[in-house]
Amino acid sequence: MSKSVVAIVGRPNVGKSTLFNKLIGERRSIVEDTPGVTRDRIYGDCEWRGRRFTVIDTGGIEPKTNDIILSQMREQAQIAIEMADVIIFMCDIRVGLLADDRDIAVMLKKSGKPIVLAVNKADKVGDMPYEFYEFYELGFDREPIALSSLHGSGSGDILDAVLEEFPPETEEEQDDDVINVAVIGKPNAGKSSIINKMLGDNRLIVSDIAGTTRDAVDTRLENEYGKFNLIDTAGIRRSAKIEDRIEKFSVLRAKMAVERADVCLIMIDAKEGITEQDEKIAGLAHEAGKASIVVVNKWDAVEKDNSTINEYTKKITGALAYMSYAPLVFVSALTGQRLKNIFEQIVYVHNQARTRITTGMLNELLNSAMEKAQPPSDKGKRLKIYYMTQTAIAPPTFVFFCNNAELFHFSYQRYLENCIRETFGFRGTPIRIVVKQRGDSE
């Protein structure tokens, strides 16, 4: 059945992220006492009384602000409101009904969407304080519901009210063919900008302030190339530069985004060139066994001659020698230059990572490779490789059975990996080699 969408909105620091985490059953949104921590829209799944639906956590709305980040947070919340079937409007009983709450209520009424008013931080058991009844003044069709998102009391009443407002269920499409794409890189490398360009709208907050994206944000996209789930992640800084707890959470989420991705786009700032930190970030995708594409962004801002692209390619492939399998794409998020190449490469490397080769074909290759370069020997003992087989995909994993694993030197493993790639491709994906020893009966 198709999933309905619920957006949680309200002023900063009223407990939206705490309720979101409670509803989805995991700590996905960053929860801190700092107003404005949740900046983009965060998605999660919830199930209540047999009905599954999507919940969106939004950045706090400050109706009257000239601050660039706060104003964009307001725009993001507006997009979530437009997407939602039902809106949970959260207020804070401890501070009472504020003018900003009234302004937000007016905005929500204009949306025409069903509103469930949650008066949060009602942690005391017993009679409701006078402040609770102030929220009736907002004039919604439903009565306010007292809630303690911290302790969970009242959340069932909120969900019951939400379910009553849901539209009828319809058949939903199967999403088995969706490719999860994590966009990773240093702060301000253009990750959000490239996704916005791919989507064709300003779906993610973009500014010149490094570190804007603090959570991993999922956005669905379908085009002529296929179905994609684009995961924008917080820029990854060096550990020594991570000064506050919030940013530490962001780095963790970026790593988690890599884990759940099918393909990683490793963003490099062309103006800066490849750095040691870029190498470490790329290593996250490599070590996780993810198909990857190196995306060199801001190519429009680089002064070029006939040798520029070759010089950049040489520097990047040299620095990322451990993942020479990853294709390079030179793009501009600003102009959209070569953007279609990214989609083509995503589909290509995704398919390459899921390629299976029959055992028969692999052992024909193995025999040919051993004829060209004999297995190594040590102190009169020669490595014997009996056969090989592919045991997994994404990443493609090959198991070699031999007489002595110690003789199976890394250099010969690399030689056989190169033979596999020359014959079968596997462009864009790491390859895993597993060596298993069988006793030599001869």
Tab-separated table of C-alpha atoms in Angstrom:
chain	number	residue	atom	x	y	z
A	1	MET	CA	0.000	0.000	0.000
A	2	SER	CA	1.209	3.559	-0.632
A	3	LYS	CA	2.662	5.343	2.383
A	4	SER	CA	1.110	8.483	3.742
A	5	VAL	CA	3.409	11.285	4.865
A	6	VAL	CA	3.399	13.079	8.223
A	7	ALA	CA	5.438	16.259	8.769
A	8	ILE	CA	6.436	17.414	12.256
A	9	VAL	CA	6.744	21.206	12.338
A	10	GLY	CA	7.050	23.967	14.916
A	11	ARG	CA	9.392	26.549	16.370
A	12	PRO	CA	13.019	25.586	17.096
A	13	ASN	CA	13.673	23.502	20.207
A	14	VAL	CA	10.094	22.398	20.956
A	15	GLY	CA	11.026	18.689	20.810
A	16	LYS	CA	10.295	17.781	17.189
A	17	SER	CA	13.362	15.586	16.728
A	18	THR	CA	12.767	13.788	20.024
A	19	LEU	CA	9.235	12.884	18.915
A	20	PHE	CA	10.525	11.883	15.467
A	21	ASN	CA	13.074	9.510	16.994
A	22	LYS	CA	10.414	8.076	19.278
A	23	LEU	CA	8.046	7.429	16.380
A	24	ILE	CA	10.556	5.732	14.083
A	25	GLY	CA	12.153	3.778	16.923
A	26	GLU	CA	15.737	4.869	16.305
A	27	ARG	CA	17.957	7.848	16.975
A	28	ARG	CA	18.177	9.202	13.438
A	29	SER	CA	17.602	12.919	13.975
A	30	ILE	CA	20.203	14.806	15.955
A	31	VAL	CA	18.789	15.804	19.345
A	32	GLU	CA	20.467	18.688	21.167
A	33	ASP	CA	19.297	21.643	23.217
A	34	THR	CA	20.765	23.970	20.590
A	35	PRO	CA	17.985	25.620	18.543
A	36	GLY	CA	18.269	25.015	14.831
A	37	VAL	CA	20.122	21.696	14.967
A	38	THR	CA	17.789	19.924	12.520
A	39	ARG	CA	18.164	21.975	9.368
A	40	ASP	CA	16.999	19.784	6.479
A	41	ARG	CA	14.052	17.473	6.213
A	42	ILE	CA	14.791	14.049	7.756
A	43	TYR	CA	12.755	11.007	6.727
A	44	GLY	CA	11.859	7.866	8.649
A	45	ASP	CA	9.271	5.088	8.654
A	46	CYS	CA	6.706	4.493	11.385
A	47	GLU	CA	4.035	1.846	11.914
A	48	TRP	CA	0.952	2.288	14.085
A	49	ARG	CA	-2.061	-0.033	14.310
A	50	GLY	CA	-0.986	-1.869	11.139
A	51	ARG	CA	-0.511	1.274	9.040
A	52	ARG	CA	2.973	2.174	7.782
A	53	PHE	CA	3.763	5.778	6.933
A	54	THR	CA	6.666	8.167	6.438
A	55	VAL	CA	7.518	10.799	9.057
A	56	ILE	CA	9.437	13.973	8.177
A	57	ASP	CA	11.347	15.858	10.859
A	58	THR	CA	11.908	19.491	9.931
A	59	GLY	CA	14.087	22.360	11.067
A	60	GLY	CA	12.438	24.825	13.406
A	61	ILE	CA	10.363	27.558	11.793
A	62	GLU	CA	11.119	31.153	12.713
A	63	PRO	CA	8.500	33.110	10.746
A	64	LYS	CA	10.302	36.459	10.932
A	65	THR	CA	14.039	36.196	10.364
A	66	ASN	CA	16.671	37.542	7.981
A	67	ASP	CA	19.244	34.913	8.945
A	68	ILE	CA	20.204	32.951	5.815
A	69	ILE	CA	20.150	29.523	7.492
A	70	LEU	CA	16.947	30.138	9.478
A	71	SER	CA	15.135	31.469	6.432
A	72	GLN	CA	16.139	28.408	4.408
A	73	MET	CA	15.022	26.159	7.267
A	74	ARG	CA	11.642	27.848	7.001
A	75	GLU	CA	11.592	27.096	3.269
A	76	GLN	CA	12.477	23.448	3.933
A	77	ALA	CA	9.643	23.160	6.435
A	78	GLN	CA	7.293	24.651	3.833
A	79	ILE	CA	8.314	21.950	1.348
A	80	ALA	CA	7.648	19.281	3.984
A	81	ILE	CA	4.225	20.786	4.626
A	82	GLU	CA	3.444	20.619	0.924
A	83	MET	CA	4.504	16.953	0.807
A	84	ALA	CA	2.579	15.917	3.912
A	85	ASP	CA	-0.862	14.334	4.175
A	86	VAL	CA	-1.073	15.234	7.872
A	87	ILE	CA	0.894	17.785	9.924
A	88	ILE	CA	1.854	17.460	13.585
A	89	PHE	CA	2.257	21.012	14.877
A	90	MET	CA	4.336	21.007	18.061
A	91	CYS	CA	4.329	23.715	20.705
A	92	ASP	CA	6.039	23.954	24.096
A	93	ILE	CA	3.875	24.151	27.217
A	94	ARG	CA	6.821	25.354	29.317
A	95	VAL	CA	7.135	28.645	27.424
A	96	GLY	CA	3.431	28.933	26.660
A	97	LEU	CA	1.754	30.216	23.518
A	98	LEU	CA	4.048	32.613	21.664
A	99	ALA	CA	3.500	35.018	18.783
A	100	ASP	CA	5.607	32.770	16.540
A	101	ASP	CA	3.260	29.860	17.315
A	102	ARG	CA	0.336	31.986	16.153
A	103	ASP	CA	2.161	32.945	12.944
A	104	ILE	CA	2.978	29.306	12.203
A	105	ALA	CA	-0.638	28.327	12.878
A	106	VAL	CA	-1.788	30.848	10.258
A	107	MET	CA	0.686	29.394	7.749
A	108	LEU	CA	-0.493	25.836	8.460
A	109	LYS	CA	-4.165	26.751	8.089
A	110	LYS	CA	-3.398	28.211	4.658
A	111	SER	CA	-1.956	24.832	3.604
A	112	GLY	CA	-5.399	23.229	3.934
A	113	LYS	CA	-3.800	20.106	5.446
A	114	PRO	CA	-5.196	18.291	8.527
A	115	ILE	CA	-3.397	19.542	11.653
A	116	VAL	CA	-2.769	17.608	14.863
A	117	LEU	CA	-1.701	20.072	17.578
A	118	ALA	CA	0.772	18.518	20.030
A	119	VAL	CA	1.533	20.507	23.180
A	120	ASN	CA	4.884	19.074	24.181
A	121	LYS	CA	6.855	18.925	27.445
A	122	ALA	CA	3.703	18.229	29.454
A	123	ASP	CA	5.760	15.941	31.671
A	124	LYS	CA	3.812	16.292	34.939
A	125	VAL	CA	1.106	13.751	35.714
A	126	GLY	CA	-2.248	15.084	36.862
A	127	ASP	CA	-4.317	18.147	36.044
A	128	MET	CA	-3.158	20.195	33.080
A	129	PRO	CA	-1.737	23.605	33.951
A	130	TYR	CA	-3.505	26.728	32.802
A	131	GLU	CA	-0.919	27.207	30.011
A	132	PHE	CA	-2.243	24.127	28.211
A	133	TYR	CA	-5.642	25.701	27.588
A	134	GLU	CA	-4.045	28.733	25.939
A	135	PHE	CA	-3.385	26.601	22.864
A	136	TYR	CA	-7.110	26.285	22.157
A	137	GLU	CA	-6.823	29.900	20.989
A	138	LEU	CA	-5.058	28.679	17.826
A	139	GLY	CA	-8.464	27.569	16.581
A	140	PHE	CA	-7.744	24.208	14.958
A	141	ASP	CA	-10.558	21.732	14.291
A	142	ARG	CA	-9.028	19.185	16.658
A	143	GLU	CA	-8.418	19.799	20.343
A	144	PRO	CA	-4.789	20.075	21.463
A	145	ILE	CA	-3.171	16.871	22.691
A	146	ALA	CA	-0.788	16.926	25.655
A	147	LEU	CA	2.495	15.199	24.906
A	148	SER	CA	5.812	14.360	26.501
A	149	SER	CA	8.025	13.373	23.576
A	150	LEU	CA	10.850	12.730	26.036
A	151	HIS	CA	8.912	10.130	28.041
A	152	GLY	CA	6.560	9.026	25.256
A	153	SER	CA	3.315	9.785	27.093
A	154	GLY	CA	0.644	11.064	24.732
A	155	SER	CA	2.407	9.809	21.599
A	156	GLY	CA	-0.230	7.106	21.138
A	157	ASP	CA	-2.982	9.740	21.226
A	158	ILE	CA	-1.049	11.763	18.638
A	159	LEU	CA	-0.728	8.729	16.352
A	160	ASP	CA	-4.403	7.822	16.749
A	161	ALA	CA	-5.340	11.347	15.678
A	162	VAL	CA	-2.927	11.187	12.731
A	163	LEU	CA	-4.391	7.892	11.497
A	164	GLU	CA	-7.901	9.340	11.576
A	165	GLU	CA	-6.778	12.039	9.137
A	166	PHE	CA	-5.007	9.750	6.669
A	167	PRO	CA	-6.309	9.422	3.102
A	168	PRO	CA	-7.461	5.966	1.931
A	169	GLU	CA	-4.658	3.509	1.179
A	170	THR	CA	-3.702	2.735	-2.413
A	171	GLU	CA	-1.418	0.173	-4.021
A	172	GLU	CA	2.221	1.217	-3.864
A	173	GLU	CA	4.974	0.616	-6.341
A	174	GLN	CA	7.729	-1.864	-5.639
A	175	ASP	CA	11.012	-0.108	-4.860
A	176	ASP	CA	13.353	-3.069	-5.380
A	177	ASP	CA	14.963	-1.313	-8.337
A	178	VAL	CA	15.841	1.902	-6.480
A	179	ILE	CA	19.585	2.657	-6.349
A	180	ASN	CA	20.733	4.238	-3.069
A	181	VAL	CA	23.368	6.888	-3.806
A	182	ALA	CA	25.370	8.501	-0.974
A	183	VAL	CA	27.019	11.832	-1.788
A	184	ILE	CA	30.087	12.193	0.446
A	185	GLY	CA	32.957	14.635	0.692
A	186	LYS	CA	34.525	17.481	2.625
A	187	PRO	CA	32.373	20.414	3.766
A	188	ASN	CA	31.467	22.857	1.011
A	189	ALA	CA	32.497	20.547	-1.838
A	190	GLY	CA	29.090	21.053	-3.466
A	191	LYS	CA	27.232	17.927	-2.335
A	192	SER	CA	23.867	19.596	-1.747
A	193	SER	CA	24.293	21.728	-4.870
A	194	ILE	CA	24.867	18.710	-7.102
A	195	ILE	CA	21.779	16.973	-5.709
A	196	ASN	CA	19.675	20.089	-6.225
A	197	LYS	CA	20.843	20.240	-9.829
A	198	MET	CA	20.078	16.551	-10.317
A	199	LEU	CA	16.605	17.070	-8.873
A	200	GLY	CA	15.949	20.279	-10.734
A	201	ASP	CA	14.790	22.171	-7.638
A	202	ASN	CA	16.151	23.562	-4.391
A	203	ARG	CA	15.371	20.449	-2.345
A	204	LEU	CA	18.341	20.795	0.049
A	205	ILE	CA	19.685	23.819	1.880
A	206	VAL	CA	22.632	25.299	0.003
A	207	SER	CA	24.880	28.055	1.314
A	208	ASP	CA	28.549	28.992	1.339
A	209	ILE	CA	28.752	28.210	5.055
A	210	ALA	CA	30.760	24.996	5.471
A	211	GLY	CA	28.932	22.346	7.480
A	212	THR	CA	25.385	23.323	6.513
A	213	THR	CA	24.153	19.739	6.056
A	214	ARG	CA	24.322	18.070	9.455
A	215	ASP	CA	22.080	15.030	8.926
A	216	ALA	CA	21.977	12.524	6.108
A	217	VAL	CA	18.925	13.425	4.007
A	218	ASP	CA	17.154	11.048	1.605
A	219	THR	CA	15.483	12.339	-1.536
A	220	ARG	CA	13.799	10.159	-4.161
A	221	LEU	CA	14.255	10.806	-7.872
A	222	GLU	CA	13.034	8.979	-10.968
A	223	ASN	CA	14.156	9.860	-14.489
A	224	GLU	CA	14.976	8.196	-17.805
A	225	TYR	CA	17.992	6.493	-16.212
A	226	GLY	CA	16.060	4.810	-13.387
A	227	LYS	CA	14.975	5.279	-9.781
A	228	PHE	CA	17.379	6.783	-7.292
A	229	ASN	CA	17.439	7.554	-3.579
A	230	LEU	CA	19.930	10.399	-3.174
A	231	ILE	CA	21.504	10.606	0.290
A	232	ASP	CA	23.055	13.998	1.037
A	233	THR	CA	25.471	13.803	3.949
A	234	ALA	CA	27.236	16.163	6.297
A	235	GLY	CA	30.665	17.228	5.093
A	236	ILE	CA	33.346	15.096	6.727
A	237	ARG	CA	36.080	17.080	8.487
A	238	ARG	CA	39.286	15.871	10.054
A	239	SER	CA	38.672	14.541	13.580
A	240	ALA	CA	40.845	17.257	15.123
A	241	LYS	CA	38.545	19.904	13.654
A	242	ILE	CA	35.343	18.392	15.014
A	243	GLU	CA	34.796	20.689	17.958
A	244	ASP	CA	31.186	20.149	18.981
A	245	ARG	CA	29.037	17.105	19.652
A	246	ILE	CA	26.602	17.959	16.876
A	247	GLU	CA	29.269	17.721	14.193
A	248	LYS	CA	30.508	14.421	15.638
A	249	PHE	CA	26.995	13.060	15.116
A	250	SER	CA	27.117	14.352	11.543
A	251	VAL	CA	30.334	12.468	10.733
A	252	LEU	CA	28.828	9.296	12.158
A	253	ARG	CA	25.746	9.750	9.988
A	254	ALA	CA	27.885	10.249	6.901
A	255	LYS	CA	29.609	6.945	7.618
A	256	MET	CA	26.240	5.272	8.192
A	257	ALA	CA	25.015	6.726	4.887
A	258	VAL	CA	27.929	5.025	3.140
A	259	GLU	CA	26.959	1.724	4.758
A	260	ARG	CA	23.397	1.822	3.402
A	261	ALA	CA	24.380	3.096	-0.043
A	262	ASP	CA	24.662	1.045	-3.224
A	263	VAL	CA	26.828	3.672	-4.922
A	264	CYS	CA	28.948	6.483	-3.438
A	265	LEU	CA	29.641	9.771	-5.188
A	266	ILE	CA	32.940	11.056	-3.803
A	267	MET	CA	32.850	14.822	-4.253
A	268	ILE	CA	36.140	16.671	-4.803
A	269	ASP	CA	36.454	20.452	-5.077
A	270	ALA	CA	38.279	21.165	-8.348
A	271	LYS	CA	39.432	24.543	-7.060
A	272	GLU	CA	41.218	22.931	-4.103
A	273	GLY	CA	42.358	19.767	-5.876
A	274	ILE	CA	42.533	16.423	-4.129
A	275	THR	CA	43.630	16.552	-0.489
A	276	GLU	CA	44.620	14.061	2.177
A	277	GLN	CA	41.146	14.366	3.653
A	278	ASP	CA	39.597	13.492	0.271
A	279	GLU	CA	41.709	10.329	0.260
A	280	LYS	CA	40.432	9.357	3.694
A	281	ILE	CA	36.817	10.011	2.734
A	282	ALA	CA	37.173	7.918	-0.416
A	283	GLY	CA	38.652	5.213	1.794
A	284	LEU	CA	35.363	4.989	3.722
A	285	ALA	CA	33.560	3.915	0.561
A	286	HIS	CA	36.373	1.582	-0.511
A	287	GLU	CA	36.604	-0.165	2.857
A	288	ALA	CA	32.816	-0.559	2.944
A	289	GLY	CA	32.981	-2.318	-0.436
A	290	LYS	CA	30.781	0.228	-2.200
A	291	ALA	CA	30.697	0.965	-5.903
A	292	SER	CA	32.062	4.490	-6.274
A	293	ILE	CA	32.414	7.398	-8.683
A	294	VAL	CA	34.848	10.264	-8.129
A	295	VAL	CA	32.995	13.484	-8.981
A	296	VAL	CA	35.250	16.508	-9.516
A	297	ASN	CA	32.933	19.470	-8.939
A	298	LYS	CA	33.307	23.197	-9.748
A	299	TRP	CA	35.056	22.313	-13.015
A	300	ASP	CA	33.662	25.524	-14.517
A	301	ALA	CA	35.776	27.562	-12.067
A	302	VAL	CA	39.101	26.054	-13.188
A	303	GLU	CA	41.254	27.772	-15.797
A	304	LYS	CA	42.013	25.164	-18.438
A	305	ASP	CA	44.333	24.363	-21.295
A	306	ASN	CA	44.787	21.214	-23.370
A	307	SER	CA	46.538	19.358	-20.562
A	308	THR	CA	44.401	20.406	-17.558
A	309	ILE	CA	42.071	17.414	-17.438
A	310	ASN	CA	44.976	14.989	-17.896
A	311	GLU	CA	46.904	16.657	-15.058
A	312	TYR	CA	43.891	16.455	-12.727
A	313	THR	CA	43.256	12.836	-13.692
A	314	LYS	CA	46.880	11.915	-13.007
A	315	LYS	CA	46.887	13.588	-9.580
A	316	ILE	CA	43.582	12.043	-8.507
A	317	THR	CA	44.345	8.526	-9.722
A	318	GLY	CA	47.751	8.773	-8.080
A	319	ALA	CA	46.289	9.837	-4.744
A	320	LEU	CA	43.500	7.234	-4.972
A	321	ALA	CA	45.699	4.418	-6.280
A	322	TYR	CA	43.916	1.956	-4.006
A	323	MET	CA	40.664	2.564	-5.903
A	324	SER	CA	41.823	2.932	-9.488
A	325	TYR	CA	38.615	1.117	-10.471
A	326	ALA	CA	36.513	4.241	-9.753
A	327	PRO	CA	35.609	6.329	-12.826
A	328	LEU	CA	36.173	10.102	-12.771
A	329	VAL	CA	33.498	12.580	-13.821
A	330	PHE	CA	34.294	16.304	-14.150
A	331	VAL	CA	31.140	18.337	-13.506
A	332	SER	CA	29.736	21.689	-12.489
A	333	ALA	CA	26.810	21.796	-10.080
A	334	LEU	CA	26.422	25.457	-11.002
A	335	THR	CA	26.001	24.973	-14.771
A	336	GLY	CA	24.879	21.337	-14.883
A	337	GLN	CA	27.889	20.411	-17.048
A	338	ARG	CA	28.160	16.616	-17.597
A	339	LEU	CA	25.381	15.946	-15.095
A	340	LYS	CA	23.886	13.222	-17.284
A	341	ASN	CA	27.218	11.421	-17.134
A	342	ILE	CA	26.728	10.970	-13.402
A	343	PHE	CA	23.423	9.118	-13.832
A	344	GLU	CA	24.905	6.933	-16.570
A	345	GLN	CA	27.875	6.079	-14.390
A	346	ILE	CA	25.698	5.363	-11.334
A	347	VAL	CA	23.660	2.799	-13.243
A	348	TYR	CA	26.785	1.329	-14.845
A	349	VAL	CA	28.844	0.848	-11.655
A	350	HIS	CA	25.762	-0.391	-9.784
A	351	ASN	CA	25.316	-3.129	-12.386
A	352	GLN	CA	29.036	-3.906	-12.376
A	353	ALA	CA	28.986	-4.427	-8.607
A	354	ARG	CA	26.178	-6.962	-9.034
A	355	THR	CA	27.731	-8.966	-11.851
A	356	ARG	CA	28.128	-12.726	-11.311
A	357	ILE	CA	30.612	-14.868	-13.219
A	358	THR	CA	30.199	-18.637	-13.488
A	359	THR	CA	32.760	-20.883	-11.794
A	360	GLY	CA	33.632	-22.440	-15.124
A	361	MET	CA	34.522	-19.109	-16.712
A	362	LEU	CA	36.509	-18.066	-13.660
A	363	ASN	CA	38.637	-21.200	-13.671
A	364	GLU	CA	39.350	-20.855	-17.383
A	365	LEU	CA	40.660	-17.396	-16.542
A	366	LEU	CA	42.629	-18.753	-13.571
A	367	ASN	CA	44.374	-21.420	-15.637
A	368	SER	CA	45.269	-18.886	-18.314
A	369	ALA	CA	46.590	-16.443	-15.717
A	370	MET	CA	48.769	-19.091	-14.049
A	371	GLU	CA	50.209	-20.072	-17.418
A	372	LYS	CA	51.246	-16.466	-18.054
A	373	ALA	CA	52.663	-15.933	-14.549
A	374	GLN	CA	53.408	-18.920	-12.352
A	375	PRO	CA	52.279	-18.777	-8.712
A	376	PRO	CA	55.064	-17.786	-6.300
A	377	SER	CA	57.250	-20.244	-4.399
A	378	ASP	CA	59.306	-20.053	-1.234
A	379	LYS	CA	62.083	-22.407	-0.086
A	380	GLY	CA	61.184	-24.932	-2.741
A	381	LYS	CA	57.476	-24.886	-1.894
A	382	ARG	CA	55.249	-23.576	-4.680
A	383	LEU	CA	51.777	-22.139	-4.305
A	384	LYS	CA	49.120	-24.312	-5.885
A	385	ILE	CA	45.707	-22.794	-6.607
A	386	TYR	CA	43.124	-25.526	-7.073
A	387	TYR	CA	40.170	-23.447	-8.172
A	388	MET	CA	38.250	-20.227	-7.583
A	389	THR	CA	34.596	-19.271	-7.320
A	390	GLN	CA	32.520	-16.142	-6.800
A	391	THR	CA	30.645	-16.186	-3.509
A	392	ALA	CA	29.041	-12.732	-3.328
A	393	ILE	CA	28.184	-9.526	-5.146
A	394	ALA	CA	28.283	-5.875	-4.068
A	395	PRO	CA	31.199	-6.116	-3.708
A	396	PRO	CA	32.085	-9.041	-5.989
A	397	THR	CA	33.880	-11.545	-3.768
A	398	PHE	CA	36.089	-14.375	-5.042
A	399	VAL	CA	37.365	-17.299	-3.012
A	400	PHE	CA	40.613	-19.024	-4.021
A	401	PHE	CA	41.346	-22.514	-2.686
A	402	CYS	CA	45.056	-23.260	-2.410
A	403	ASN	CA	47.597	-25.488	-0.697
A	404	ASN	CA	49.325	-22.800	1.389
A	405	ALA	CA	47.753	-19.438	2.157
A	406	GLU	CA	51.071	-17.960	3.303
A	407	LEU	CA	52.492	-18.395	-0.214
A	408	PHE	CA	49.554	-16.498	-1.733
A	409	HIS	CA	51.350	-13.159	-1.628
A	410	PHE	CA	49.486	-9.866	-1.981
A	411	SER	CA	51.293	-9.115	-5.242
A	412	TYR	CA	49.939	-12.287	-6.837
A	413	GLN	CA	46.459	-11.572	-5.507
A	414	ARG	CA	46.666	-8.154	-7.146
A	415	TYR	CA	47.818	-9.774	-10.387
A	416	LEU	CA	44.814	-12.100	-10.382
A	417	GLU	CA	42.473	-9.216	-9.552
A	418	ASN	CA	43.834	-7.319	-12.551
A	419	CYS	CA	43.236	-10.389	-14.726
A	420	ILE	CA	39.638	-10.574	-13.479
A	421	ARG	CA	39.077	-6.901	-14.252
A	422	GLU	CA	40.681	-7.110	-17.711
A	423	THR	CA	38.415	-10.014	-18.627
A	424	PHE	CA	35.113	-9.248	-16.886
A	425	GLY	CA	35.225	-5.512	-16.164
A	426	PHE	CA	33.939	-4.759	-12.653
A	427	ARG	CA	34.508	-1.074	-13.364
A	428	GLY	CA	33.611	1.164	-10.458
A	429	THR	CA	33.510	-1.502	-7.760
A	430	PRO	CA	36.075	-2.888	-5.339
A	431	ILE	CA	36.799	-6.601	-5.504
A	432	ARG	CA	37.247	-8.781	-2.438
A	433	ILE	CA	39.617	-11.757	-2.551
A	434	VAL	CA	39.400	-14.512	0.080
A	435	VAL	CA	42.117	-17.191	0.315
A	436	LYS	CA	41.248	-20.583	1.798
A	437	GLN	CA	43.841	-23.251	2.410
A	438	ARG	CA	43.369	-26.931	1.673
A	439	GLY	CA	45.938	-29.467	2.810
A	440	ASP	CA	48.437	-30.506	0.120
A	441	SER	CA	48.062	-34.264	-0.214
A	442	GLU	CA	50.942	-34.614	-2.659
